Amino acid sequence: MSTESTGAAEPGAAAAVPSEPPTAIPPAPAEAPASATADAPSDALSKTPTAEQAEATEQAEATATTEQTEPIGHTEASEPGEGFEQVETLAAGEEPARRKRKLGVGAMLLIAVVAGPVIGGAIGYGIQAARPATPLPELVAPKLTYSAERVDPKALAAAGPQPLNIDGDLRELLIKRPDGTKDLLLGDGDGWMTADDQAETFGDSAEAFNNLLSSGFRRQAAVGWSVDDTQYRVNLMQYKPESAAGAITAMVPRTSGMDLSKIPGNDDSMIMVAQEATTYARSTEKYYWAEALARKGTVLMFVSVHSKNPVDRSQLEDIAKRQWERLA
């Protein structure tokens, strides 16, 4: 409790009942001499205050005391006891108690995600650091060696990969058209045939064109002639070195219903003669056909015969043999 005087106003204690000031006790009148009291009784009675005067005096003093103890500007009374509790708390110097915040599930998960890799990395680093160092093998480079003797350039070139064994103008390797025969126009008539020119000789020219390009087709030279109703074509088709073998194998047609043989003097060749007539892909006309195939390096020799009558095998073998001799 405060020990300050009641005359000063305390914060928050406006509602407290002001303490009544001590009643002023009038001083006792001095005793008059007996002679005076006896002589003037009427004067003593007139100077003594009456009861009404004493009560009015007390009320005026109480009103003055209340006005002095009441704070200026405070017009409303607070609840009893509120001011005293606040004064007691402030006097003790204590702070209001705060609620402790608890970590939620999300915060705990975030801490685990952040701290997990750090702790794991620290543990792994400690384990690896405690292990003995692994010695690395020594760097060993092969020693350069030089030939004791000078190398013959020709022998070295012969031992290396050989260039294309057939190059240059393929038209010069074609056999000549026999005398007395009719020239058969192939391509632009200059002796060269492009991939689309060759594809036009097949029934499905679009598929044949795609097959030629995908099989490594490089170039083609051709010569053709006709005798009566029989057409002869001699083609030299060259492919890229890395795809020559596969492309030549793909050129071999079906052999069912064919009479098979080989070019004289060439065991890697094939002669196929159809035993029955076949219909042209773009007409209803029937024909007999025969083919002779042989390969020289990257060049495929391809001789074909189309006739309304059965093909003479001997004629096909003779043409194929002469063309093969020019390549060999």
mmCIF file of C-alpha atoms in Angstrom:
data_model
loop_
_atom_site.group_PDB
_atom_site.id
_atom_site.type_symbol
_atom_site.label_atom_id
_atom_site.label_comp_id
_atom_site.label_asym_id
_atom_site.label_seq_id
_atom_site.Cartn_x
_atom_site.Cartn_y
_atom_site.Cartn_z
ATOM 1 C CA MET A 1 0.000 0.000 0.000
ATOM 2 C CA SER A 2 1.134 3.547 -0.692
ATOM 3 C CA THR A 3 2.451 5.541 2.216
ATOM 4 C CA GLU A 4 2.102 8.924 0.572
ATOM 5 C CA SER A 5 -0.055 11.560 2.223
ATOM 6 C CA THR A 6 -3.702 11.652 1.363
ATOM 7 C CA GLY A 7 -3.406 15.232 0.206
ATOM 8 C CA ALA A 8 -1.661 14.194 -3.122
ATOM 9 C CA ALA A 9 -3.592 12.484 -5.886
ATOM 10 C CA GLU A 10 -2.396 8.950 -6.879
ATOM 11 C CA PRO A 11 -2.684 7.698 -10.465
ATOM 12 C CA GLY A 12 -5.653 5.436 -10.918
ATOM 13 C CA ALA A 13 -6.957 6.108 -7.422
ATOM 14 C CA ALA A 14 -9.560 8.654 -8.341
ATOM 15 C CA ALA A 15 -12.366 6.381 -7.177
ATOM 16 C CA ALA A 16 -10.955 6.027 -3.665
ATOM 17 C CA VAL A 17 -13.005 7.689 -0.937
ATOM 18 C CA PRO A 18 -11.126 10.739 0.251
ATOM 19 C CA SER A 19 -10.142 10.603 3.833
ATOM 20 C CA GLU A 20 -11.946 13.087 6.054
ATOM 21 C CA PRO A 21 -9.719 15.789 7.409
ATOM 22 C CA PRO A 22 -9.420 15.804 11.177
ATOM 23 C CA THR A 23 -12.110 17.861 12.811
ATOM 24 C CA ALA A 24 -10.692 21.013 14.102
ATOM 25 C CA ILE A 25 -11.134 21.094 17.845
ATOM 26 C CA PRO A 26 -11.834 24.652 18.926
ATOM 27 C CA PRO A 27 -9.481 25.750 21.611
ATOM 28 C CA ALA A 28 -10.906 25.807 25.029
ATOM 29 C CA PRO A 29 -11.799 29.312 26.157
ATOM 30 C CA ALA A 30 -9.559 30.668 28.744
ATOM 31 C CA GLU A 31 -11.072 30.760 32.143
ATOM 32 C CA ALA A 32 -12.129 34.189 33.032
ATOM 33 C CA PRO A 33 -11.745 35.461 36.461
ATOM 34 C CA ALA A 34 -14.574 34.617 38.628
ATOM 35 C CA SER A 35 -15.408 38.133 38.940
ATOM 36 C CA ALA A 36 -15.664 38.605 35.210
ATOM 37 C CA THR A 37 -17.770 35.465 34.748
ATOM 38 C CA ALA A 38 -20.085 36.445 37.332
ATOM 39 C CA ASP A 39 -20.269 39.956 36.154
ATOM 40 C CA ALA A 40 -20.862 39.305 32.434
ATOM 41 C CA PRO A 41 -22.729 36.077 31.864
ATOM 42 C CA SER A 42 -24.576 37.435 28.903
ATOM 43 C CA ASP A 43 -21.339 38.173 26.894
ATOM 44 C CA ALA A 44 -19.974 34.594 27.273
ATOM 45 C CA LEU A 45 -23.154 33.089 25.987
ATOM 46 C CA SER A 46 -23.204 35.392 22.982
ATOM 47 C CA LYS A 47 -19.586 34.390 21.883
ATOM 48 C CA THR A 48 -20.111 30.542 22.045
ATOM 49 C CA PRO A 49 -20.904 29.074 18.512
ATOM 50 C CA THR A 50 -24.233 27.438 18.037
ATOM 51 C CA ALA A 51 -24.759 23.863 16.591
ATOM 52 C CA GLU A 52 -25.894 25.166 13.168
ATOM 53 C CA GLN A 53 -22.738 27.243 12.784
ATOM 54 C CA ALA A 54 -20.470 24.275 13.687
ATOM 55 C CA GLU A 55 -22.145 21.950 11.100
ATOM 56 C CA ALA A 56 -21.872 24.558 8.333
ATOM 57 C CA THR A 57 -18.212 25.020 9.118
ATOM 58 C CA GLU A 58 -17.506 21.249 8.885
ATOM 59 C CA GLN A 59 -19.305 20.945 5.523
ATOM 60 C CA ALA A 60 -17.290 23.813 4.018
ATOM 61 C CA GLU A 61 -13.998 22.295 5.151
ATOM 62 C CA ALA A 62 -14.944 18.863 3.744
ATOM 63 C CA THR A 63 -15.861 20.373 0.381
ATOM 64 C CA ALA A 64 -12.553 22.194 0.163
ATOM 65 C CA THR A 65 -10.579 19.067 0.996
ATOM 66 C CA THR A 66 -12.430 17.036 -1.673
ATOM 67 C CA GLU A 67 -11.696 19.633 -4.346
ATOM 68 C CA GLN A 68 -7.996 19.540 -3.492
ATOM 69 C CA THR A 69 -7.645 15.710 -3.599
ATOM 70 C CA GLU A 70 -9.711 15.156 -6.822
ATOM 71 C CA PRO A 71 -7.537 15.011 -10.029
ATOM 72 C CA ILE A 72 -8.158 17.730 -12.561
ATOM 73 C CA GLY A 73 -10.010 16.536 -15.663
ATOM 74 C CA HIS A 74 -11.115 13.226 -14.094
ATOM 75 C CA THR A 75 -14.862 13.153 -14.202
ATOM 76 C CA GLU A 76 -15.655 9.410 -14.156
ATOM 77 C CA ALA A 77 -15.035 7.083 -11.252
ATOM 78 C CA SER A 78 -13.208 3.833 -11.925
ATOM 79 C CA GLU A 79 -14.245 0.512 -10.559
ATOM 80 C CA PRO A 80 -13.262 -0.092 -6.980
ATOM 81 C CA GLY A 81 -9.921 -1.803 -6.554
ATOM 82 C CA GLU A 82 -8.720 -1.343 -10.211
ATOM 83 C CA GLY A 83 -6.309 1.451 -9.513
ATOM 84 C CA PHE A 84 -4.858 -0.180 -6.424
ATOM 85 C CA GLU A 85 -4.064 -3.416 -8.321
ATOM 86 C CA GLN A 86 -2.235 -1.514 -11.063
ATOM 87 C CA VAL A 87 -0.288 0.507 -8.537
ATOM 88 C CA GLU A 88 0.727 -2.642 -6.703
ATOM 89 C CA THR A 89 1.946 -4.322 -9.963
ATOM 90 C CA LEU A 90 3.963 -1.345 -11.103
ATOM 91 C CA ALA A 91 5.360 -0.909 -7.638
ATOM 92 C CA ALA A 92 6.656 -4.495 -7.665
ATOM 93 C CA GLY A 93 8.399 -3.917 -11.084
ATOM 94 C CA GLU A 94 7.078 -7.136 -12.666
ATOM 95 C CA GLU A 95 6.302 -7.569 -16.409
ATOM 96 C CA PRO A 96 3.101 -9.243 -17.645
ATOM 97 C CA ALA A 97 3.600 -12.955 -18.360
ATOM 98 C CA ARG A 98 3.875 -13.859 -22.119
ATOM 99 C CA ARG A 99 2.534 -17.014 -23.740
ATOM 100 C CA LYS A 100 5.221 -19.388 -25.091
ATOM 101 C CA ARG A 101 4.883 -20.096 -28.844
ATOM 102 C CA LYS A 102 5.011 -23.761 -29.817
ATOM 103 C CA LEU A 103 6.665 -24.991 -33.055
ATOM 104 C CA GLY A 104 4.161 -26.342 -35.576
ATOM 105 C CA VAL A 105 4.512 -29.431 -37.737
ATOM 106 C CA GLY A 106 5.483 -27.357 -40.792
ATOM 107 C CA ALA A 107 8.277 -25.577 -38.953
ATOM 108 C CA MET A 108 9.629 -28.865 -37.609
ATOM 109 C CA LEU A 109 9.606 -30.402 -41.103
ATOM 110 C CA LEU A 110 11.416 -27.359 -42.506
ATOM 111 C CA ILE A 111 14.081 -27.638 -39.826
ATOM 112 C CA ALA A 112 14.495 -31.357 -40.586
ATOM 113 C CA VAL A 113 14.834 -30.706 -44.331
ATOM 114 C CA VAL A 114 17.441 -28.004 -43.837
ATOM 115 C CA ALA A 115 19.376 -29.632 -41.050
ATOM 116 C CA GLY A 116 19.248 -33.212 -42.434
ATOM 117 C CA PRO A 117 21.626 -32.768 -45.395
ATOM 118 C CA VAL A 118 23.967 -30.626 -43.345
ATOM 119 C CA ILE A 119 24.203 -33.193 -40.568
ATOM 120 C CA GLY A 120 24.486 -36.078 -43.058
ATOM 121 C CA GLY A 121 27.196 -34.304 -45.031
ATOM 122 C CA ALA A 122 29.136 -33.554 -41.862
ATOM 123 C CA ILE A 123 28.935 -37.179 -40.714
ATOM 124 C CA GLY A 124 29.965 -38.465 -44.185
ATOM 125 C CA TYR A 125 32.862 -36.046 -44.365
ATOM 126 C CA GLY A 126 34.018 -37.145 -40.926
ATOM 127 C CA ILE A 127 33.890 -40.823 -41.902
ATOM 128 C CA GLN A 128 35.727 -40.227 -45.184
ATOM 129 C CA ALA A 129 38.339 -38.038 -43.511
ATOM 130 C CA ALA A 130 39.043 -40.754 -40.968
ATOM 131 C CA ARG A 131 39.813 -43.331 -43.669
ATOM 132 C CA PRO A 132 43.385 -43.718 -44.896
ATOM 133 C CA ALA A 133 44.209 -42.094 -48.225
ATOM 134 C CA THR A 134 44.116 -44.371 -51.287
ATOM 135 C CA PRO A 135 47.321 -44.105 -53.305
ATOM 136 C CA LEU A 136 46.806 -43.282 -56.987
ATOM 137 C CA PRO A 137 48.605 -45.232 -59.701
ATOM 138 C CA GLU A 138 51.522 -43.554 -61.371
ATOM 139 C CA LEU A 139 51.033 -41.891 -64.711
ATOM 140 C CA VAL A 140 52.660 -44.007 -67.382
ATOM 141 C CA ALA A 141 52.793 -42.799 -70.977
ATOM 142 C CA PRO A 142 53.872 -45.073 -73.801
ATOM 143 C CA LYS A 143 57.262 -44.316 -75.163
ATOM 144 C CA LEU A 144 57.466 -43.160 -78.724
ATOM 145 C CA THR A 145 59.254 -45.505 -81.057
ATOM 146 C CA TYR A 146 60.702 -44.685 -84.411
ATOM 147 C CA SER A 147 61.530 -46.954 -87.277
ATOM 148 C CA ALA A 148 65.205 -47.812 -87.523
ATOM 149 C CA GLU A 149 65.034 -47.793 -91.320
ATOM 150 C CA ARG A 150 63.384 -45.470 -93.743
ATOM 151 C CA VAL A 151 59.976 -46.646 -94.969
ATOM 152 C CA ASP A 152 59.298 -47.056 -98.654
ATOM 153 C CA PRO A 153 56.308 -44.777 -99.508
ATOM 154 C CA LYS A 154 55.001 -47.199 -102.136
ATOM 155 C CA ALA A 155 55.095 -50.137 -99.766
ATOM 156 C CA LEU A 156 53.378 -48.091 -97.079
ATOM 157 C CA ALA A 157 50.622 -47.028 -99.486
ATOM 158 C CA ALA A 158 50.145 -50.638 -100.592
ATOM 159 C CA ALA A 159 49.770 -51.787 -97.005
ATOM 160 C CA GLY A 160 47.115 -49.164 -96.245
ATOM 161 C CA PRO A 161 43.434 -49.072 -97.260
ATOM 162 C CA GLN A 162 43.055 -49.174 -100.991
ATOM 163 C CA PRO A 163 41.152 -46.417 -102.798
ATOM 164 C CA LEU A 164 38.241 -47.121 -105.078
ATOM 165 C CA ASN A 165 39.404 -49.640 -107.628
ATOM 166 C CA ILE A 166 36.995 -48.196 -110.195
ATOM 167 C CA ASP A 167 36.737 -44.472 -110.588
ATOM 168 C CA GLY A 168 36.540 -41.930 -113.337
ATOM 169 C CA ASP A 169 34.081 -41.998 -116.210
ATOM 170 C CA LEU A 170 32.054 -45.198 -115.992
ATOM 171 C CA ARG A 171 30.769 -44.750 -119.538
ATOM 172 C CA GLU A 172 34.210 -45.644 -120.859
ATOM 173 C CA LEU A 173 33.900 -49.062 -119.204
ATOM 174 C CA LEU A 174 30.640 -49.904 -120.991
ATOM 175 C CA ILE A 175 30.606 -52.227 -123.976
ATOM 176 C CA LYS A 176 29.648 -50.726 -127.294
ATOM 177 C CA ARG A 177 26.217 -51.088 -128.821
ATOM 178 C CA PRO A 178 26.296 -53.833 -131.524
ATOM 179 C CA ASP A 179 26.109 -52.705 -135.121
ATOM 180 C CA GLY A 180 22.759 -53.016 -136.827
ATOM 181 C CA THR A 181 20.810 -52.512 -133.597
ATOM 182 C CA LYS A 182 18.495 -49.669 -132.654
ATOM 183 C CA ASP A 183 19.649 -47.279 -129.951
ATOM 184 C CA LEU A 184 17.505 -47.354 -126.853
ATOM 185 C CA LEU A 185 17.144 -43.985 -125.178
ATOM 186 C CA LEU A 186 18.024 -44.190 -121.485
ATOM 187 C CA GLY A 187 17.913 -41.154 -119.209
ATOM 188 C CA ASP A 188 18.903 -37.977 -121.028
ATOM 189 C CA GLY A 189 20.673 -39.951 -123.770
ATOM 190 C CA ASP A 190 24.164 -38.934 -122.602
ATOM 191 C CA GLY A 191 24.978 -42.328 -121.094
ATOM 192 C CA TRP A 192 24.308 -41.259 -117.467
ATOM 193 C CA MET A 193 21.265 -42.224 -115.434
ATOM 194 C CA THR A 194 20.207 -40.535 -112.231
ATOM 195 C CA ALA A 195 18.440 -42.211 -109.322
ATOM 196 C CA ASP A 196 15.029 -41.069 -110.555
ATOM 197 C CA ASP A 197 15.812 -42.286 -114.096
ATOM 198 C CA GLN A 198 16.589 -45.722 -112.735
ATOM 199 C CA ALA A 199 13.533 -45.665 -110.454
ATOM 200 C CA GLU A 200 11.282 -45.047 -113.465
ATOM 201 C CA THR A 201 12.204 -48.488 -114.812
ATOM 202 C CA PHE A 202 10.409 -50.137 -111.866
ATOM 203 C CA GLY A 203 6.693 -50.505 -111.296
ATOM 204 C CA ASP A 204 6.705 -48.664 -107.954
ATOM 205 C CA SER A 205 9.056 -45.838 -108.881
ATOM 206 C CA ALA A 206 8.633 -43.965 -105.565
ATOM 207 C CA GLU A 207 9.670 -46.960 -103.482
ATOM 208 C CA ALA A 208 12.536 -47.748 -105.856
ATOM 209 C CA PHE A 209 13.795 -44.164 -105.615
ATOM 210 C CA ASN A 210 13.824 -44.262 -101.800
ATOM 211 C CA ASN A 211 15.604 -47.617 -101.827
ATOM 212 C CA LEU A 212 18.330 -46.325 -104.134
ATOM 213 C CA LEU A 213 19.038 -43.287 -101.979
ATOM 214 C CA SER A 214 18.955 -45.208 -98.704
ATOM 215 C CA SER A 215 21.276 -47.935 -100.094
ATOM 216 C CA GLY A 216 24.120 -45.519 -100.865
ATOM 217 C CA PHE A 217 23.544 -44.998 -104.597
ATOM 218 C CA ARG A 218 26.316 -42.863 -106.085
ATOM 219 C CA ARG A 219 26.035 -42.856 -109.889
ATOM 220 C CA GLN A 220 25.096 -44.998 -112.865
ATOM 221 C CA ALA A 221 26.157 -45.340 -116.494
ATOM 222 C CA ALA A 222 24.050 -47.266 -118.995
ATOM 223 C CA VAL A 223 23.774 -48.253 -122.640
ATOM 224 C CA GLY A 224 20.811 -49.912 -124.353
ATOM 225 C CA TRP A 225 19.640 -51.196 -127.713
ATOM 226 C CA SER A 226 16.819 -53.196 -129.187
ATOM 227 C CA VAL A 227 16.565 -55.960 -131.779
ATOM 228 C CA ASP A 228 13.068 -56.653 -133.097
ATOM 229 C CA ASP A 229 10.935 -57.120 -129.931
ATOM 230 C CA THR A 230 13.844 -57.661 -127.561
ATOM 231 C CA GLN A 231 15.464 -54.893 -125.464
ATOM 232 C CA TYR A 232 18.935 -55.087 -123.954
ATOM 233 C CA ARG A 233 20.266 -52.861 -121.158
ATOM 234 C CA VAL A 234 23.735 -52.829 -119.636
ATOM 235 C CA ASN A 235 24.115 -50.830 -116.382
ATOM 236 C CA LEU A 236 27.107 -50.039 -114.228
ATOM 237 C CA MET A 237 25.789 -48.871 -110.855
ATOM 238 C CA GLN A 238 28.316 -47.574 -108.337
ATOM 239 C CA TYR A 239 27.617 -47.335 -104.584
ATOM 240 C CA LYS A 240 29.413 -45.851 -101.623
ATOM 241 C CA PRO A 241 32.154 -48.148 -100.244
ATOM 242 C CA GLU A 242 30.524 -48.627 -96.845
ATOM 243 C CA SER A 243 27.186 -49.706 -98.323
ATOM 244 C CA ALA A 244 28.165 -51.444 -101.560
ATOM 245 C CA ALA A 245 27.821 -55.036 -100.357
ATOM 246 C CA GLY A 246 24.399 -54.540 -98.798
ATOM 247 C CA ALA A 247 23.069 -52.557 -101.741
ATOM 248 C CA ILE A 248 24.154 -55.152 -104.269
ATOM 249 C CA THR A 249 22.575 -57.952 -102.238
ATOM 250 C CA ALA A 250 19.305 -56.006 -102.145
ATOM 251 C CA MET A 251 19.308 -55.757 -105.944
ATOM 252 C CA VAL A 252 18.950 -59.526 -106.347
ATOM 253 C CA PRO A 253 15.279 -60.180 -107.199
ATOM 254 C CA ARG A 254 13.228 -63.177 -106.212
ATOM 255 C CA THR A 255 14.552 -66.424 -107.650
ATOM 256 C CA SER A 256 11.391 -68.531 -107.560
ATOM 257 C CA GLY A 257 10.456 -69.763 -111.025
ATOM 258 C CA MET A 258 13.872 -68.721 -112.359
ATOM 259 C CA ASP A 259 16.536 -70.724 -114.161
ATOM 260 C CA LEU A 260 19.804 -69.933 -112.347
ATOM 261 C CA SER A 261 23.392 -70.127 -113.584
ATOM 262 C CA LYS A 262 26.688 -68.183 -113.439
ATOM 263 C CA ILE A 263 28.654 -66.022 -115.815
ATOM 264 C CA PRO A 264 31.449 -68.082 -117.373
ATOM 265 C CA GLY A 265 34.657 -67.391 -115.472
ATOM 266 C CA ASN A 266 32.980 -65.625 -112.525
ATOM 267 C CA ASP A 267 31.834 -67.685 -109.597
ATOM 268 C CA ASP A 268 30.490 -64.632 -107.724
ATOM 269 C CA SER A 269 27.993 -63.818 -110.456
ATOM 270 C CA MET A 270 24.406 -64.862 -111.118
ATOM 271 C CA ILE A 271 22.290 -65.314 -114.226
ATOM 272 C CA MET A 272 18.506 -65.565 -113.829
ATOM 273 C CA VAL A 273 16.157 -66.457 -116.705
ATOM 274 C CA ALA A 274 12.385 -66.390 -116.168
ATOM 275 C CA GLN A 275 10.546 -69.491 -117.277
ATOM 276 C CA GLU A 276 7.139 -67.801 -117.516
ATOM 277 C CA ALA A 277 5.965 -64.504 -118.956
ATOM 278 C CA THR A 278 5.275 -61.600 -116.625
ATOM 279 C CA THR A 279 2.922 -58.658 -117.017
ATOM 280 C CA TYR A 280 4.332 -55.158 -117.150
ATOM 281 C CA ALA A 281 3.433 -53.123 -114.106
ATOM 282 C CA ARG A 282 1.875 -50.309 -116.144
ATOM 283 C CA SER A 283 0.200 -52.336 -118.885
ATOM 284 C CA THR A 284 -1.433 -55.649 -119.651
ATOM 285 C CA GLU A 285 1.305 -56.640 -122.064
ATOM 286 C CA LYS A 286 3.310 -59.721 -121.065
ATOM 287 C CA TYR A 287 7.024 -60.244 -121.493
ATOM 288 C CA TYR A 288 9.876 -62.618 -120.624
ATOM 289 C CA TRP A 289 12.881 -61.253 -118.805
ATOM 290 C CA ALA A 290 16.341 -62.310 -117.704
ATOM 291 C CA GLU A 291 19.148 -60.690 -115.671
ATOM 292 C CA ALA A 292 22.863 -61.101 -115.065
ATOM 293 C CA LEU A 293 24.511 -59.704 -111.902
ATOM 294 C CA ALA A 294 28.156 -59.373 -110.935
ATOM 295 C CA ARG A 295 30.133 -57.077 -108.630
ATOM 296 C CA LYS A 296 33.545 -55.508 -109.029
ATOM 297 C CA GLY A 297 34.451 -53.554 -105.904
ATOM 298 C CA THR A 298 31.810 -50.878 -105.475
ATOM 299 C CA VAL A 299 30.365 -51.278 -108.968
ATOM 300 C CA LEU A 300 27.436 -53.533 -109.739
ATOM 301 C CA MET A 301 27.182 -54.868 -113.279
ATOM 302 C CA PHE A 302 23.515 -55.269 -114.107
ATOM 303 C CA VAL A 303 22.466 -56.641 -117.525
ATOM 304 C CA SER A 304 18.747 -57.089 -118.289
ATOM 305 C CA VAL A 305 16.819 -58.479 -121.251
ATOM 306 C CA HIS A 306 13.071 -58.031 -121.924
ATOM 307 C CA SER A 307 11.371 -59.841 -124.826
ATOM 308 C CA LYS A 308 7.974 -61.006 -125.953
ATOM 309 C CA ASN A 309 9.541 -64.402 -126.597
ATOM 310 C CA PRO A 310 11.587 -66.555 -124.221
ATOM 311 C CA VAL A 311 15.054 -65.098 -123.660
ATOM 312 C CA ASP A 312 18.017 -66.762 -125.288
ATOM 313 C CA ARG A 313 20.384 -67.619 -122.431
ATOM 314 C CA SER A 314 23.445 -67.810 -124.679
ATOM 315 C CA GLN A 315 23.005 -64.250 -125.859
ATOM 316 C CA LEU A 316 22.697 -62.997 -122.244
ATOM 317 C CA GLU A 317 25.783 -64.938 -121.175
ATOM 318 C CA ASP A 318 27.813 -63.520 -124.053
ATOM 319 C CA ILE A 319 26.872 -59.913 -123.253
ATOM 320 C CA ALA A 320 27.522 -60.383 -119.518
ATOM 321 C CA LYS A 321 30.888 -62.044 -120.158
ATOM 322 C CA ARG A 322 32.128 -59.267 -122.436
ATOM 323 C CA GLN A 323 31.050 -56.569 -119.989
ATOM 324 C CA TRP A 324 32.660 -58.373 -117.078
ATOM 325 C CA GLU A 325 35.966 -58.630 -118.946
ATOM 326 C CA ARG A 326 36.020 -54.848 -119.359
ATOM 327 C CA LEU A 327 35.599 -54.405 -115.605
ATOM 328 C CA ALA A 328 38.146 -57.038 -114.651
#
